[in-house]
CSV table of C-alpha atoms in Angstrom, one decimal:
chain,number,residue,atom,x,y,z
M,36,MET,CA,0.0,0.0,0.0
M,37,LEU,CA,1.4,3.5,-0.9
M,38,SER,CA,2.0,5.9,1.9
M,39,LEU,CA,0.5,9.3,1.2
M,40,PRO,CA,2.6,12.4,2.1
M,41,ASN,CA,1.3,15.0,4.6
M,42,VAL,CA,-0.3,17.9,2.9
M,43,ALA,CA,-0.6,21.3,4.5
M,44,LEU,CA,-3.4,23.6,3.4
M,45,ARG,CA,-3.9,27.2,4.5
M,46,THR,CA,-7.6,28.2,5.2
M,47,ALA,CA,-9.2,31.5,4.5
M,48,LEU,CA,-8.7,32.4,8.2
M,49,GLY,CA,-5.0,31.9,8.0
M,50,ALA,CA,-5.0,28.6,9.9
M,51,THR,CA,-3.0,25.8,8.6
M,52,VAL,CA,-4.7,22.4,8.5
M,53,LEU,CA,-2.5,19.3,8.2
M,54,PHE,CA,-3.9,16.3,6.2
M,55,GLY,CA,-2.0,13.1,6.1
M,56,PRO,CA,-1.9,9.5,7.2
M,57,ARG,CA,-3.4,8.8,10.6
M,58,HIS,CA,-1.2,6.8,12.9
M,59,PRO,CA,-3.2,4.4,15.2
M,60,GLY,CA,-2.6,4.4,18.9
M,61,PRO,CA,-1.1,1.6,20.8
M,62,ALA,CA,-2.7,-1.8,20.2
M,63,THR,CA,-4.8,-3.2,23.0
M,64,PHE,CA,-4.4,-6.8,24.1
M,65,ALA,CA,-6.2,-8.8,26.7
M,66,THR,CA,-5.8,-12.0,28.7
M,67,ILE,CA,-8.2,-15.0,28.8
M,68,SER,CA,-8.0,-17.3,31.7
M,69,GLY,CA,-9.9,-20.3,33.1
M,70,ARG,CA,-9.7,-23.8,34.6
M,71,LEU,CA,-10.2,-27.1,32.8
M,72,THR,CA,-11.1,-30.5,34.3
M,73,VAL,CA,-10.9,-33.8,32.3
M,74,ILE,CA,-13.3,-36.5,33.6
M,75,ASP,CA,-12.4,-40.2,33.4
M,76,ARG,CA,-14.5,-43.3,33.9
M,77,GLY,CA,-16.3,-43.4,37.2
M,78,GLY,CA,-16.4,-39.6,37.3
M,79,GLN,CA,-12.8,-39.4,38.5
M,80,THR,CA,-10.8,-36.4,37.7
M,81,ALA,CA,-8.0,-37.3,35.2
M,82,PRO,CA,-4.5,-36.6,36.5
M,83,ASP,CA,-3.2,-35.7,33.0
M,84,VAL,CA,-5.1,-32.4,32.4
M,85,GLN,CA,-1.7,-30.9,31.6
M,86,GLN,CA,-1.8,-32.8,28.3
M,87,ALA,CA,-4.9,-30.9,27.2
M,88,VAL,CA,-4.7,-28.0,24.7
M,89,VAL,CA,-6.8,-24.8,24.9
M,90,TYR,CA,-6.8,-22.5,21.9
M,91,LEU,CA,-8.6,-19.6,20.2
M,92,LEU,CA,-9.6,-19.1,16.6
M,93,PRO,CA,-11.3,-15.9,15.3
M,94,ALA,CA,-15.1,-16.3,15.0
M,95,HIS,CA,-14.9,-14.4,11.7
M,96,GLY,CA,-12.1,-14.4,9.2
M,97,ALA,CA,-8.7,-16.1,9.3
M,98,PRO,CA,-6.3,-16.0,12.2
M,99,PRO,CA,-3.2,-13.9,12.0
M,100,ALA,CA,0.0,-15.3,10.5
M,101,VAL,CA,2.0,-17.4,13.0
M,102,SER,CA,5.8,-17.6,13.3
M,103,ALA,CA,7.4,-21.0,12.9
M,104,GLY,CA,9.1,-22.4,16.0
M,105,ARG,CA,11.2,-25.4,17.2
M,106,ALA,CA,10.6,-28.1,19.7
M,107,ASP,CA,12.2,-31.3,20.9
M,108,VAL,CA,10.5,-34.7,21.6
M,109,THR,CA,13.0,-37.0,23.2
M,110,THR,CA,13.0,-40.8,22.9
M,111,GLU,CA,14.2,-42.4,26.1
M,112,ASN,CA,13.3,-45.7,27.9
M,113,ARG,CA,11.1,-46.5,25.0
M,114,THR,CA,9.0,-43.4,25.7
M,115,PHE,CA,8.4,-40.1,23.9
M,116,SER,CA,8.8,-37.0,26.1
M,117,PRO,CA,6.8,-34.9,26.3
M,118,HIS,CA,3.9,-37.0,25.2
M,119,ILE,CA,2.0,-33.9,23.9
M,120,THR,CA,3.7,-31.1,22.1
M,121,VAL,CA,2.0,-28.0,20.7
M,122,VAL,CA,3.6,-26.0,17.8
M,123,THR,CA,2.5,-23.5,15.3
M,124,ALA,CA,2.1,-24.5,11.6
M,125,GLY,CA,5.5,-24.4,9.8
M,126,SER,CA,7.4,-25.4,12.9
M,127,THR,CA,10.1,-28.1,13.1
M,128,VAL,CA,10.3,-30.8,15.7
M,129,ARG,CA,13.5,-32.7,16.5
M,130,PHE,CA,13.4,-36.3,17.9
M,131,PRO,CA,16.7,-37.0,19.8
M,132,ASN,CA,17.4,-40.6,20.6
M,133,ARG,CA,18.7,-41.2,24.2
M,134,ASP,CA,18.2,-44.9,24.2
M,135,GLY,CA,21.1,-47.4,23.6
M,136,PHE,CA,19.3,-48.8,20.5
M,137,ASN,CA,17.6,-47.7,17.3
M,138,HIS,CA,14.3,-46.0,16.9
M,139,ASN,CA,12.2,-45.2,13.8
M,140,VAL,CA,9.9,-42.3,14.4
M,141,PHE,CA,7.1,-41.9,11.9
M,142,SER,CA,3.5,-40.7,11.4
M,143,LEU,CA,0.8,-41.7,8.9
M,144,THR,CA,-1.3,-38.6,9.6
M,145,ASP,CA,-2.6,-37.0,6.4
M,146,GLY,CA,-1.0,-33.7,5.6
M,147,ASN,CA,1.9,-34.2,8.1
M,148,ALA,CA,3.1,-37.7,7.4
M,149,PHE,CA,6.8,-38.4,7.8
M,150,ASP,CA,9.3,-41.3,8.3
M,151,LEU,CA,12.7,-40.5,9.9
M,152,GLY,CA,14.1,-44.0,9.4
M,153,LEU,CA,16.3,-46.0,11.8
M,154,TYR,CA,18.8,-44.0,13.9
M,155,ASP,CA,20.9,-44.7,16.9
M,156,ARG,CA,21.7,-43.2,20.3
M,157,GLY,CA,23.0,-39.7,20.2
M,158,GLU,CA,21.4,-38.9,16.9
M,159,GLY,CA,18.4,-36.6,16.4
M,160,LYS,CA,16.3,-36.2,13.3
M,161,THR,CA,14.0,-33.3,12.4
M,162,THR,CA,10.8,-32.9,10.5
M,163,ALA,CA,8.6,-29.9,9.7
M,164,PHE,CA,4.8,-29.7,10.3
M,165,ALA,CA,3.3,-27.5,7.6
M,166,ASN,CA,-0.4,-28.1,8.2
M,167,ALA,CA,-2.6,-27.5,11.2
M,168,GLY,CA,-4.0,-30.7,12.8
M,169,VAL,CA,-3.4,-33.5,15.3
M,170,VAL,CA,-0.4,-35.6,14.3
M,171,ASN,CA,-0.1,-39.1,15.9
M,172,VAL,CA,3.6,-40.1,16.2
M,173,PHE,CA,4.8,-43.6,16.7
M,174,CYS,CA,8.0,-45.7,16.6
M,175,ASN,CA,8.1,-48.5,13.9
M,176,VAL,CA,10.3,-50.6,16.2
M,177,HIS,CA,8.4,-50.3,19.5
M,178,SER,CA,4.6,-50.6,19.3
M,179,THR,CA,4.1,-49.2,22.8
M,180,MET,CA,5.6,-45.8,22.0
M,181,SER,CA,3.3,-43.0,21.0
M,182,ALA,CA,3.2,-39.2,21.1
M,183,VAL,CA,1.0,-36.4,19.7
M,184,VAL,CA,2.1,-33.2,18.0
M,185,VAL,CA,-0.7,-30.7,18.0
M,186,VAL,CA,-0.1,-28.2,15.1
M,187,ARG,CA,-2.1,-25.0,15.4
M,188,ASN,CA,-2.5,-22.1,12.9
M,189,THR,CA,-3.1,-19.6,15.7
M,190,PRO,CA,-0.8,-17.8,18.2
M,191,TRP,CA,-3.3,-18.1,21.0
M,192,PHE,CA,-3.0,-21.4,22.8
M,193,ALA,CA,-2.0,-22.9,26.1
M,194,GLN,CA,-1.6,-26.1,28.0
M,195,PRO,CA,-3.1,-26.2,31.5
M,196,SER,CA,-1.1,-26.4,34.7
M,197,VAL,CA,-1.4,-29.5,37.0
M,198,ASP,CA,-4.5,-27.9,38.6
M,199,GLY,CA,-6.1,-27.3,35.3
M,200,SER,CA,-5.6,-23.5,35.2
M,201,PHE,CA,-4.5,-21.8,32.0
M,202,ILE,CA,-3.8,-18.3,30.7
M,203,ILE,CA,-3.7,-17.1,27.1
M,204,GLY,CA,-2.3,-13.7,26.6
M,205,ASN,CA,-1.9,-11.0,23.9
M,206,VAL,CA,-5.4,-11.6,22.6
M,207,PRO,CA,-7.0,-8.6,20.7
M,208,PRO,CA,-10.6,-7.8,21.9
M,209,GLY,CA,-13.1,-9.5,19.6
M,210,GLU,CA,-15.2,-12.6,19.0
M,211,TYR,CA,-13.6,-16.0,19.1
M,212,VAL,CA,-14.3,-19.7,19.2
M,213,LEU,CA,-12.6,-21.4,22.2
M,214,HIS,CA,-11.4,-25.0,21.5
M,215,LEU,CA,-10.7,-27.6,24.2
M,216,TRP,CA,-8.7,-30.6,23.1
M,217,HIS,CA,-7.5,-33.8,24.9
M,218,GLU,CA,-6.5,-36.9,23.1
M,219,ARG,CA,-8.9,-39.0,25.1
M,220,ALA,CA,-12.0,-36.8,24.8
M,221,PRO,CA,-14.1,-35.3,21.9
M,222,GLU,CA,-13.0,-31.8,21.1
M,223,SER,CA,-15.3,-29.1,22.6
M,224,THR,CA,-15.9,-25.6,21.3
M,225,ARG,CA,-17.8,-22.6,22.4
M,226,PRO,CA,-18.1,-18.9,21.3
M,227,VAL,CA,-16.4,-16.3,23.6
M,228,THR,CA,-16.1,-12.6,23.5
M,229,VAL,CA,-12.9,-11.0,24.7
M,230,THR,CA,-13.1,-7.4,25.9
M,231,ALA,CA,-10.2,-5.0,26.6
M,232,GLY,CA,-10.5,-5.9,30.2
M,233,GLY,CA,-9.9,-9.6,29.4
M,234,LEU,CA,-12.1,-12.6,30.1
M,235,GLN,CA,-12.3,-15.0,33.1
M,236,LEU,CA,-14.0,-18.2,31.9
M,237,PRO,CA,-16.3,-20.3,34.0
M,238,ASP,CA,-15.1,-23.8,34.9
M,239,LEU,CA,-14.6,-25.9,31.8
M,240,GLN,CA,-14.8,-29.7,31.4
M,241,LEU,CA,-13.9,-32.4,28.9
M,242,ASP,CA,-15.5,-35.9,29.1
M,243,ALA,CA,-13.1,-38.8,28.5
M,244,ARG,CA,-15.3,-41.5,30.0
M,245,ASP,CA,-15.9,-43.2,26.6
M,246,PHE,CA,-12.3,-43.4,25.6
M,247,VAL,CA,-11.1,-46.8,24.3
M,248,GLN,CA,-7.4,-47.5,23.7
M,249,ARG,CA,-6.8,-49.1,20.3
M,250,ASP,CA,-3.7,-50.6,18.8
M,251,HIS,CA,-2.1,-48.6,16.0
M,252,LEU,CA,-0.4,-49.9,12.8
M,253,ASN,CA,3.2,-49.8,11.8
M,254,LYS,CA,4.5,-47.4,9.1
M,255,PHE,CA,3.5,-49.9,6.4
M,256,GLY,CA,-0.1,-49.9,7.6
M,257,ARG,CA,0.2,-53.4,9.0
M,258,PRO,CA,0.0,-54.8,12.6
M,259,TYR,CA,3.3,-55.0,14.5
M,260,ALA,CA,5.1,-58.3,14.6
M,261,ARG,CA,4.7,-60.0,18.0
M,262,THR,CA,8.1,-61.7,17.8
M,263,GLY,CA,11.6,-61.1,16.4
M,264,ARG,CA,12.4,-57.7,17.9
M,265,ARG,CA,16.0,-57.4,19.0
M,266,TYR,CA,15.5,-54.7,21.7
């Protein structure tokens, strides 16, 4: 967009009026906060509420552009750590291997599929996540290993603390859709309005009582072999 120069005009009364581009005042940002509970079978409060993801999307129009970031998901003791990682679209994630044997990290998730191949202790391979979505990550050697990379195309997201509390900052006032996600519960959404004074949400809840754990397939789309693994 072209920038118009300031133009000074002298009125009949001799006063000078300055016409030119208007410079907006400081941007106003607000904070949204709340507390989330995840309910397991029997009505028990789930201990892994920290693995939930809370995020905002504009109710109208597209979200602002996000900056790509970096994250690490470590393989150690046949476990991915952290289990849940949240990144913005375009970010890269590195998978360092701290075990004394090979891993083969992969995903078959549409739009973000990848296969890092076999690599040994001390190595770390990286992949980029271009598209927003929930990416299920596994090891082709160890069927019990799993992780999730949650890729978001918004800068407004958070993971709750151990008590379920969360804060999302730098939110411009406006109308949004609040999303609540946990890998064991159906995603929940609700409209919210953020004012310049911020927004304190009522207590929120996700229902994981119907979750059923299912076996996943290997990188070839077949069940894992039950015998023949060396480590």
